[in-house]
Every structure is written in structure tokens, then in C-alpha cells.
């Protein structure tokens, strides 16, 4: 059975077509600069030539239409007819308190997602547009929504509530939601496989360090805490996001600089983090700067590492123990020096790594046999999780209908 996974961002879209008989990728691609007159499309079917085109891409439905055309193209496509695609899985940023797991999309689900728009103003409109466009372009093909927040819906109330008047939670659902849930879930399952253990028996700290970054404390296969909050702004220092900050400092800046809250939030999201300190938001540039002993790059690197380590310590306390720590995403997978610095500074907990093995790429264990806590690098795969959830929901729905 073939499942298409679509991840719609505000001005870009990524897609992957899976053959779920063996979880293999048949084709993948992306469309960038949606909304501009020169959209860039790259597409590759496995075993065929990679194609790249520049075309006007006024909005998301034009982008999805182009993906579907490429997937069925006689030369570069992966399938002959769109009817071969039995389901479409969409990555959706925010499930709020409505969606504690993935769901098949119907009118009610779409309506609820519309209500959650304002909780994710940067991503939700594009996520919803993607779903609506597929409904128009492929009517009758089941679609599933897989939420970045859903995996964290198991957090206990004492972890997800902010210590502000409780009425604000009751009235507006102000709370920690957490993000990167699909990735953290994948990491927890994969670490359990690598440890040949049942996820139910493990305490894991998953470190998703990409352009956005979050940690999750996963106890018995369930998220019990995570560093992102009501929005993806809270928690770790990120590429361009500040992470934790005292809100009073923001009021102070607003008054001193005479700027509105919207500017402050924009500054926290886009001009802070590594970029705010070192004028470089990409960890590759930071690492290069550290090698060249540039003071602000060294400071940004130290701040980035320190915040991760502080959260790891907090999550060991939150779970009263940890069996494994796993690093993933662009920075987590590709920055051995950062992993080494974090792990070497956790020696009190009995963490010990093999520095030579730590230089490897791909999936591997870097802890030594003596280490009290296992440490892994696990390349994340959010798309296969979305495809699996989509397949599961479709099969369950088919079974339900057969029974009727
Ligand atoms: P992601 O959001 O998971 O795609 O991660 C993107 C980030 O990963 C980039 O902004 C870089 O900071 C970082 N990154 C990607 N490749 C490398 C690399 N080879 N070495 C260090 N950092 C990298």
C-alpha cells in the first residue's frame, strides 16, 4: 500500500511517497518559495534522475498539484496513477487539547483544526491549506493529520501547567503543549529497539536539536515533560529562538525601546538564540567560529550546550533516573563536539562516551560499556511515523466499516 506524507510549511512543502509493504521511500521532493513567482521544485524518484524546476507557485494547492504531477510523470514519476496512493498523512503543528493522537480528517476534525489556528499562526494556516488542497485534488482518498503536540498529551498536569492563575488555563487552555512529538516518539521506540527492551521499562531523554530544538523526558514510552511550551519558543536556546526568558525583561525592553509586543515576539523567534549572540544561526558556522576562537561564537556555543545539559539534569530528576539519552536532528546528529561536551559534563551521573565512536555518522551508540547511562545518536524519521499512523488509521477505519 502506498502512502503519501506531506509537510506544509508557510512558504515550503516537503513530501515523501512510501511503499508501506516494506516501509521504503519510493519518491521524495520539496517545493520552496510558495507564494512567490519563482517557486523551486525538486523531486526524485528512487533509482531515477533528480529533477529541479523553477515555476510560478502562487499558493499551496498549486504546489501540491505539481507534486502529484511529478509523482505520476512517465519519465521521473514513481506511480502510474494517483489511485495507487491509498492515503495521505499530513504533519500538523498543533492538536491543542482536541487531538491526543493522530486522526483521520473529516469535517469535524478540520473545524477543530481551524479553531487551533491562533495557537500556531505561523504553521497552522499552511497545514490546513495542505489538507484542504488534497481534499480537492484527490477527493475520496483518506487523509490523516498527525500532530506535533499529540505525543506530549500524556504529560501530567503538574508538568504541563504554568504557575499562573488557574482560570487562564480553564478559559484559554494556556499550558505547556510541547512540539516535535512525532520525532520524540520515533526516538523512544528506536532506542528501545536498540536496547532490546520494552519502551514501557525505559526512562529516556530525547534531545531533538535542529533549527528548532526541544528535549523530552519519556518514562515508560510516554512523554512526561518537554522543554517547548505553549509555543515552540520556550525551553532551549535555538538557532534563532531565545528559549526561556524572564517575561519581565521583555516589558522592560518594550518600554525602553518603545516597541510593541509583536516586535518583541518577532525578536525572540527570529533574532535571538545562536543568531542573537553570534550573528550566526547555523550550528555549522558556530562550530567553525569556535575552531577559529571567535569569542562570540564560543559564548553562543557554551550557552547552547549549558542549556541542554541543565534540562537533561532536570529531566533526570523529573523521572528519578534515566536509562538512555539520545541525540537527533540536524545539530544532534551532526555535531560530535557538542555531544562530547554535554556528555563529558554529565560524568557525575556516570555518563561515559567513546570519543572516537562519537565521530561517526548515522545511527550508533556512543556510550562505553561502563557508562551508567546509554547514549545514542538516532537520525529521526518523522515521515515514516506519519505514514505508519496514516496506514493504521485507514486500516482501523476499513475494519470498522467491514464489521457494519
Ligand atoms: P533540522 O532543523 O533538523 O533540519 O536542523 C537544521 C540545523 O542543523 C541547521 O540549521 C544547522 O544548524 C544544523 N546542521 C545541519 N547539518 C549540520 C552539520 N553537518 N554540522 C553541524 N550542524 C549541522
Short mmCIF file of C-alpha atoms and ligand atoms in Angstrom, two decimals:
data_model
loop_
_atom_site.label_atom_id
_atom_site.label_comp_id
_atom_site.label_asym_id
_atom_site.label_seq_id
_atom_site.Cartn_x
_atom_site.Cartn_y
_atom_site.Cartn_z
CA UNK A 1 0.00 0.00 0.00
CA UNK A 2 1.32 3.45 -0.92
CA UNK A 3 1.03 6.40 1.46
CA UNK A 4 1.96 9.99 0.68
CA UNK A 5 3.27 12.15 3.52
CA UNK A 6 3.00 15.93 3.20
CA UNK A 7 4.60 18.53 5.45
CA UNK A 8 3.32 22.00 4.57
CA UNK A 9 5.26 24.98 5.92
CA UNK A 10 4.28 28.62 5.44
CA UNK A 11 6.28 29.01 2.21
CA UNK A 12 7.54 25.49 1.55
CA UNK A 13 6.30 21.94 1.29
CA UNK A 14 8.06 18.59 1.61
CA UNK A 15 6.65 15.26 0.50
CA UNK A 16 7.58 11.58 0.59
CA UNK A 17 5.84 8.65 -1.01
CA UNK A 18 6.18 5.36 0.92
CA UNK A 19 5.57 1.76 -0.01
CA UNK A 20 4.24 0.51 3.32
CA UNK A 21 4.80 -3.13 2.39
CA UNK A 22 8.43 -2.62 3.38
CA UNK A 23 8.44 0.97 4.76
CA UNK A 24 10.58 2.06 1.80
CA UNK A 25 10.68 5.53 0.24
CA UNK A 26 9.61 5.50 -3.43
CA UNK A 27 9.99 9.21 -4.14
CA UNK A 28 10.50 12.48 -2.33
CA UNK A 29 10.73 16.15 -3.04
CA UNK A 30 10.15 19.67 -1.91
CA UNK A 31 8.68 22.93 -3.15
CA UNK A 32 10.21 26.16 -1.89
CA UNK A 33 9.16 29.79 -2.22
CA UNK A 34 5.45 29.12 -2.37
CA UNK A 35 3.66 32.44 -2.86
CA UNK A 36 6.47 33.86 -4.99
CA UNK A 37 6.67 34.00 -8.74
CA UNK A 38 9.74 31.74 -8.91
CA UNK A 39 8.87 28.62 -6.96
CA UNK A 40 11.63 25.97 -6.81
CA UNK A 41 10.63 22.32 -7.08
CA UNK A 42 12.97 19.39 -6.57
CA UNK A 43 11.79 15.84 -7.00
CA UNK A 44 13.43 12.45 -7.03
CA UNK A 45 12.05 9.01 -7.56
CA UNK A 46 14.39 6.39 -6.11
CA UNK A 47 16.58 4.99 -8.90
CA UNK A 48 15.72 7.83 -11.28
CA UNK A 49 17.28 11.14 -12.12
CA UNK A 50 16.70 14.08 -9.71
CA UNK A 51 14.75 16.91 -11.31
CA UNK A 52 14.71 20.56 -10.37
CA UNK A 53 12.39 23.18 -11.87
CA UNK A 54 11.54 26.83 -11.40
CA UNK A 55 7.85 27.62 -11.85
CA UNK A 56 5.39 30.19 -10.54
CA UNK A 57 3.92 28.72 -7.36
CA UNK A 58 1.15 31.12 -6.26
CA UNK A 59 -0.17 29.01 -3.39
CA UNK A 60 -0.11 25.61 -1.68
CA UNK A 61 -2.66 23.91 -3.92
CA UNK A 62 -0.53 24.75 -6.98
CA UNK A 63 2.48 23.26 -5.19
CA UNK A 64 0.63 20.05 -4.27
CA UNK A 65 -0.77 19.80 -7.78
CA UNK A 66 2.79 19.97 -9.14
CA UNK A 67 4.00 17.26 -6.72
CA UNK A 68 1.17 14.97 -7.81
CA UNK A 69 2.04 15.63 -11.46
CA UNK A 70 5.70 14.75 -10.85
CA UNK A 71 4.79 11.61 -8.90
CA UNK A 72 2.79 10.34 -11.90
CA UNK A 73 5.12 11.66 -14.63
CA UNK A 74 6.06 8.97 -17.18
CA UNK A 75 9.79 9.78 -17.01
CA UNK A 76 10.51 10.88 -13.45
CA UNK A 77 7.44 9.63 -11.58
CA UNK A 78 7.05 6.74 -9.14
CA UNK A 79 3.48 5.64 -9.91
CA UNK A 80 1.24 5.43 -12.94
CA UNK A 81 -1.93 6.74 -11.40
CA UNK A 82 -2.89 8.72 -8.31
CA UNK A 83 -5.36 5.97 -7.38
CA UNK A 84 -2.31 3.95 -6.26
CA UNK A 85 -1.99 6.36 -3.30
CA UNK A 86 -4.25 4.89 -0.64
CA UNK A 87 -3.85 7.60 1.96
CA UNK A 88 -2.24 10.95 2.68
CA UNK A 89 -0.66 11.80 6.02
CA UNK A 90 -0.18 15.45 6.97
CA UNK A 91 2.13 16.84 9.61
CA UNK A 92 0.11 19.30 11.67
CA UNK A 93 1.75 21.55 14.25
CA UNK A 94 -0.92 21.90 16.89
CA UNK A 95 -3.53 19.48 18.16
CA UNK A 96 -4.40 21.61 21.21
CA UNK A 97 -6.41 19.63 23.75
CA UNK A 98 -8.66 18.24 20.99
CA UNK A 99 -6.20 15.81 19.47
CA UNK A 100 -4.34 13.49 21.82
CA UNK A 101 -3.47 11.22 18.92
CA UNK A 102 -3.45 11.20 15.12
CA UNK A 103 -6.82 11.34 13.43
CA UNK A 104 -8.49 10.74 10.07
CA UNK A 105 -9.59 14.09 8.68
CA UNK A 106 -13.30 14.73 8.41
CA UNK A 107 -15.29 17.98 8.55
CA UNK A 108 -15.34 17.97 12.36
CA UNK A 109 -11.57 17.46 12.62
CA UNK A 110 -10.97 20.23 10.09
CA UNK A 111 -13.26 22.55 12.01
CA UNK A 112 -11.35 21.85 15.23
CA UNK A 113 -8.03 22.45 13.47
CA UNK A 114 -9.40 25.79 12.26
CA UNK A 115 -10.13 26.66 15.88
CA UNK A 116 -6.49 25.93 16.74
CA UNK A 117 -5.19 28.29 14.06
CA UNK A 118 -4.38 31.05 16.53
CA UNK A 119 -2.27 28.69 18.66
CA UNK A 120 0.09 28.21 15.71
CA UNK A 121 -0.26 31.27 13.48
CA UNK A 122 2.96 30.55 11.57
CA UNK A 123 2.23 26.90 10.72
CA UNK A 124 -1.46 26.05 11.15
CA UNK A 125 -2.79 28.06 8.18
CA UNK A 126 -0.38 26.22 5.83
CA UNK A 127 -1.09 22.82 7.44
CA UNK A 128 -4.83 23.34 6.96
CA UNK A 129 -4.39 24.64 3.41
CA UNK A 130 -2.43 21.49 2.57
CA UNK A 131 -5.25 19.27 3.81
CA UNK A 132 -7.93 21.29 2.03
CA UNK A 133 -5.95 21.25 -1.24
CA UNK A 134 -5.54 17.45 -1.10
CA UNK A 135 -9.26 17.06 -0.43
CA UNK A 136 -9.95 18.99 -3.64
CA UNK A 137 -7.22 17.37 -5.74
CA UNK A 138 -7.75 13.80 -4.53
CA UNK A 139 -11.34 13.57 -3.31
CA UNK A 140 -12.10 10.20 -1.79
CA UNK A 141 -8.50 9.48 -0.72
CA UNK A 142 -8.42 9.22 3.09
CA UNK A 143 -6.29 11.79 4.85
CA UNK A 144 -4.80 11.73 8.30
CA UNK A 145 -3.49 14.53 10.49
CA UNK A 146 -0.50 13.72 12.69
CA UNK A 147 0.10 16.36 15.36
CA UNK A 148 3.45 17.56 16.70
CA UNK A 149 1.82 18.04 20.10
CA UNK A 150 -0.02 14.71 20.43
CA UNK A 151 2.83 12.62 21.87
CA UNK A 152 3.10 15.06 24.76
CA UNK A 153 -0.59 14.79 25.68
CA UNK A 154 0.43 12.22 28.32
CA UNK A 155 2.24 14.86 30.38
CA UNK A 156 0.82 15.05 33.90
CA UNK A 157 -0.95 18.22 34.92
CA UNK A 158 1.78 19.24 37.35
CA UNK A 159 4.22 19.26 34.40
CA UNK A 160 2.06 20.95 31.77
CA UNK A 161 0.52 23.74 33.85
CA UNK A 162 2.14 27.13 34.27
CA UNK A 163 2.02 28.62 37.75
CA UNK A 164 -0.33 31.43 36.73
CA UNK A 165 -3.99 31.92 37.74
CA UNK A 166 -5.74 28.62 37.03
CA UNK A 167 -8.64 30.44 35.36
CA UNK A 168 -6.33 31.21 32.43
CA UNK A 169 -5.97 27.50 31.79
CA UNK A 170 -9.71 26.98 32.18
CA UNK A 171 -10.62 29.92 29.98
CA UNK A 172 -7.96 29.83 27.29
CA UNK A 173 -6.14 26.50 27.72
CA UNK A 174 -2.86 28.27 28.49
CA UNK A 175 -0.48 25.39 29.24
CA UNK A 176 2.61 23.59 28.00
CA UNK A 177 1.77 21.62 24.84
CA UNK A 178 5.24 20.68 23.59
CA UNK A 179 6.27 20.04 19.98
CA UNK A 180 8.49 17.67 17.92
CA UNK A 181 6.30 14.91 19.39
CA UNK A 182 6.45 12.67 16.33
CA UNK A 183 10.24 12.82 16.41
CA UNK A 184 10.50 12.19 20.17
CA UNK A 185 8.13 9.24 19.81
CA UNK A 186 10.25 7.77 16.98
CA UNK A 187 13.42 8.19 19.07
CA UNK A 188 11.87 6.49 22.12
CA UNK A 189 10.72 3.50 20.05
CA UNK A 190 14.03 3.21 18.21
CA UNK A 191 16.14 3.47 21.39
CA UNK A 192 14.04 0.70 22.94
CA UNK A 193 14.71 -1.46 19.85
CA UNK A 194 18.44 -0.73 20.05
CA UNK A 195 18.43 -1.64 23.75
CA UNK A 196 16.33 -4.75 23.01
CA UNK A 197 13.91 -3.60 25.70
CA UNK A 198 10.26 -2.77 26.03
CA UNK A 199 9.69 1.01 25.89
CA UNK A 200 7.47 0.52 28.99
CA UNK A 201 10.58 -0.41 31.01
CA UNK A 202 12.74 2.57 29.98
CA UNK A 203 13.37 6.15 31.00
CA UNK A 204 14.70 8.09 28.02
CA UNK A 205 15.73 11.69 27.40
CA UNK A 206 15.32 12.54 23.73
CA UNK A 207 17.30 15.58 22.53
CA UNK A 208 15.86 16.89 19.24
CA UNK A 209 18.41 19.53 18.27
CA UNK A 210 17.53 21.02 14.90
CA UNK A 211 16.87 24.58 13.88
CA UNK A 212 14.11 24.34 16.47
CA UNK A 213 15.18 22.30 19.48
CA UNK A 214 13.47 20.52 22.35
CA UNK A 215 14.12 17.84 24.93
CA UNK A 216 11.58 15.30 26.08
CA UNK A 217 11.53 13.17 29.22
CA UNK A 218 9.96 9.86 28.23
CA UNK A 219 9.04 7.44 31.01
CA UNK A 220 7.60 4.05 30.07
CA UNK A 221 7.13 5.15 26.45
CA UNK A 222 5.12 8.23 27.46
CA UNK A 223 6.19 11.86 27.38
CA UNK A 224 6.17 13.19 30.96
CA UNK A 225 7.80 16.56 30.27
CA UNK A 226 9.23 18.55 27.39
CA UNK A 227 11.05 21.84 27.03
CA UNK A 228 8.86 23.63 24.46
CA UNK A 229 5.71 25.11 25.90
CA UNK A 230 2.56 26.91 24.82
CA UNK A 231 4.51 27.68 21.63
CA UNK A 232 7.83 26.38 20.27
CA UNK A 233 9.58 29.43 21.74
CA UNK A 234 10.11 28.10 25.26
CA UNK A 235 12.96 25.96 26.52
CA UNK A 236 16.37 25.51 24.94
CA UNK A 237 18.40 28.14 23.14
CA UNK A 238 17.80 27.54 19.41
CA UNK A 239 19.06 28.71 16.01
CA UNK A 240 17.15 31.98 16.13
CA UNK A 241 14.81 31.48 19.13
CA UNK A 242 15.65 32.60 22.65
CA UNK A 243 14.13 29.76 24.65
CA UNK A 244 13.44 30.52 28.35
CA UNK A 245 13.48 34.15 29.42
CA UNK A 246 12.00 36.16 32.29
CA UNK A 247 8.90 37.92 30.86
CA UNK A 248 9.64 41.00 32.99
CA UNK A 249 12.78 41.63 30.94
CA UNK A 250 10.56 41.90 27.87
CA UNK A 251 8.31 44.53 29.42
CA UNK A 252 11.46 46.46 30.34
CA UNK A 253 12.74 46.35 26.74
CA UNK A 254 9.32 47.31 25.36
CA UNK A 255 9.33 50.44 27.50
CA UNK A 256 12.96 51.36 26.88
CA UNK A 257 12.77 50.85 23.11
CA UNK A 258 9.13 51.91 22.73
CA UNK A 259 8.22 48.82 20.67
CA UNK A 260 5.01 46.76 20.75
CA UNK A 261 4.77 43.14 21.96
CA UNK A 262 4.57 41.82 18.38
CA UNK A 263 8.08 43.18 17.69
CA UNK A 264 9.39 41.59 20.87
CA UNK A 265 7.94 38.18 19.97
CA UNK A 266 9.41 38.51 16.48
CA UNK A 267 12.79 39.33 18.04
CA UNK A 268 12.55 36.28 20.33
CA UNK A 269 11.63 33.99 17.42
CA UNK A 270 13.83 35.28 14.63
CA UNK A 271 16.71 37.35 16.00
CA UNK A 272 17.67 35.53 19.18
CA UNK A 273 19.30 32.20 20.07
CA UNK A 274 22.66 31.46 18.41
CA UNK A 275 21.93 34.21 15.91
CA UNK A 276 21.23 36.78 18.61
CA UNK A 277 24.54 36.13 20.36
CA UNK A 278 26.93 35.30 17.49
CA UNK A 279 25.14 36.72 14.45
CA UNK A 280 25.05 33.18 13.03
CA UNK A 281 22.04 30.90 13.48
CA UNK A 282 23.53 27.80 11.86
CA UNK A 283 25.49 25.44 14.12
CA UNK A 284 27.98 24.76 11.28
CA UNK A 285 29.01 28.44 11.36
CA UNK A 286 29.15 28.42 15.16
CA UNK A 287 31.43 25.36 15.21
CA UNK A 288 33.70 26.96 12.61
CA UNK A 289 33.81 30.16 14.70
CA UNK A 290 34.70 28.13 17.81
CA UNK A 291 37.56 26.47 15.91
CA UNK A 292 38.76 29.95 14.92
CA UNK A 293 38.39 31.01 18.59
CA UNK A 294 35.92 33.80 17.84
CA UNK A 295 34.73 34.98 21.28
CA UNK A 296 31.02 35.45 20.49
CA UNK A 297 30.82 32.10 18.69
CA UNK A 298 32.45 30.44 21.69
CA UNK A 299 29.99 32.16 24.02
CA UNK A 300 26.96 31.13 21.92
CA UNK A 301 28.23 27.52 21.79
CA UNK A 302 28.75 27.41 25.57
CA UNK A 303 25.31 28.89 26.23
CA UNK A 304 23.71 26.38 23.84
CA UNK A 305 25.44 23.40 25.45
CA UNK A 306 24.81 24.61 29.00
CA UNK A 307 21.06 24.98 28.50
CA UNK A 308 20.77 21.43 27.09
CA UNK A 309 22.77 19.99 29.98
CA UNK A 310 20.68 21.89 32.53
CA UNK A 311 17.49 20.42 31.04
CA UNK A 312 18.99 16.91 30.98
CA UNK A 313 19.75 17.28 34.70
CA UNK A 314 16.20 18.49 35.32
CA UNK A 315 14.70 15.55 33.45
CA UNK A 316 16.83 13.01 35.29
CA UNK A 317 15.32 14.50 38.46
CA UNK A 318 11.83 14.63 36.92
CA UNK A 319 11.93 10.88 36.14
CA UNK A 320 14.10 9.97 39.15
CA UNK A 321 16.56 8.30 36.79
CA UNK A 322 17.35 7.74 33.14
CA UNK A 323 18.42 4.71 31.11
CA UNK A 324 19.33 6.40 27.84
CA UNK A 325 19.97 9.79 26.31
CA UNK A 326 19.54 10.12 22.53
CA UNK A 327 20.62 12.91 20.19
CA UNK A 328 18.79 13.62 16.95
CA UNK A 329 18.02 16.19 14.19
CA UNK A 330 20.42 18.44 12.21
CA UNK A 331 22.59 19.54 15.14
CA UNK A 332 22.15 16.46 17.35
CA UNK A 333 23.15 14.12 14.52
CA UNK A 334 25.99 16.18 13.05
CA UNK A 335 27.88 17.92 15.86
CA UNK A 336 30.16 15.44 17.67
CA UNK A 337 31.94 18.19 19.64
CA UNK A 338 28.65 19.34 21.18
CA UNK A 339 27.64 15.78 22.13
CA UNK A 340 31.06 15.27 23.69
CA UNK A 341 30.87 18.47 25.73
CA UNK A 342 27.40 17.62 27.03
CA UNK A 343 28.28 14.02 27.89
CA UNK A 344 31.66 14.84 29.47
CA UNK A 345 29.89 17.32 31.72
CA UNK A 346 27.46 14.61 32.86
CA UNK A 347 30.18 12.37 34.34
CA UNK A 348 28.66 12.82 37.83
CA UNK A 349 25.70 10.74 36.60
CA UNK A 350 28.06 8.06 35.31
CA UNK A 351 27.88 9.05 31.63
CA UNK A 352 30.97 7.96 29.68
CA UNK A 353 31.38 8.05 25.92
CA UNK A 354 33.87 6.72 23.41
CA UNK A 355 35.19 9.87 21.72
CA UNK A 356 36.31 8.03 18.60
CA UNK A 357 32.95 6.36 18.05
CA UNK A 358 31.30 9.74 18.70
CA UNK A 359 32.78 10.98 15.41
CA UNK A 360 30.62 8.53 13.40
CA UNK A 361 27.62 9.44 11.25
CA UNK A 362 24.25 7.72 11.22
CA UNK A 363 22.77 5.60 13.99
CA UNK A 364 25.11 4.38 16.73
CA UNK A 365 25.76 4.00 20.45
CA UNK A 366 28.48 6.28 21.75
CA UNK A 367 28.45 5.32 25.43
CA UNK A 368 31.19 2.98 26.68
CA UNK A 369 30.22 -0.42 28.15
CA UNK A 370 30.95 1.03 31.63
CA UNK A 371 28.65 4.04 31.20
CA UNK A 372 25.73 4.01 33.66
CA UNK A 373 23.55 5.72 31.07
CA UNK A 374 23.43 4.62 27.45
CA UNK A 375 23.95 7.38 24.88
CA UNK A 376 22.84 7.12 21.25
CA UNK A 377 22.69 9.10 18.05
CA UNK A 378 19.47 8.21 16.23
CA UNK A 379 18.62 10.01 12.97
CA UNK A 380 14.98 10.95 13.33
CA UNK A 381 12.33 9.91 10.81
CA UNK A 382 9.13 11.83 11.35
CA UNK A 383 7.79 10.94 7.90
CA UNK A 384 7.75 7.18 8.45
CA UNK A 385 5.92 7.74 11.75
CA UNK A 386 3.31 9.84 9.92
CA UNK A 387 2.98 7.19 7.20
CA UNK A 388 2.57 4.40 9.78
CA UNK A 389 -0.08 6.33 11.73
CA UNK A 390 -1.94 7.08 8.47
CA UNK A 391 -1.88 3.42 7.45
CA UNK A 392 -3.06 2.33 10.91
CA UNK A 393 -5.96 4.77 10.94
CA UNK A 394 -7.06 3.75 7.44
CA UNK A 395 -6.90 0.03 8.30
CA UNK A 396 -8.86 0.55 11.54
CA UNK A 397 -11.47 2.53 9.65
CA UNK A 398 -11.76 -0.13 6.94
CA UNK A 399 -12.16 -2.85 9.59
CA UNK A 400 -14.87 -0.81 11.32
CA UNK A 401 -16.76 -0.41 8.05
CA UNK A 402 -16.48 -4.11 7.20
CA UNK A 403 -18.00 -5.02 10.58
CA UNK A 404 -21.02 -2.76 9.96
P1 LIG B 1 16.96 20.47 11.17
O1 LIG B 1 16.00 21.52 11.67
O2 LIG B 1 16.86 19.18 11.90
O3 LIG B 1 16.93 20.31 9.66
O4 LIG B 1 18.42 21.04 11.50
C1 LIG B 1 18.93 22.15 10.84
C2 LIG B 1 20.16 22.64 11.56
O5 LIG B 1 21.10 21.57 11.74
C3 LIG B 1 20.94 23.67 10.76
O6 LIG B 1 20.46 24.96 11.00
C4 LIG B 1 22.34 23.51 11.29
O7 LIG B 1 22.50 24.35 12.43
C5 LIG B 1 22.41 22.08 11.75
N1 LIG B 1 23.25 21.24 10.87
C6 LIG B 1 22.90 20.64 9.73
N2 LIG B 1 23.93 19.96 9.20
C7 LIG B 1 24.96 20.13 10.06
C8 LIG B 1 26.32 19.70 10.10
N3 LIG B 1 26.82 18.92 9.14
N4 LIG B 1 27.08 20.08 11.16
C9 LIG B 1 26.58 20.87 12.14
N5 LIG B 1 25.31 21.31 12.15
C10 LIG B 1 24.52 20.96 11.13
#
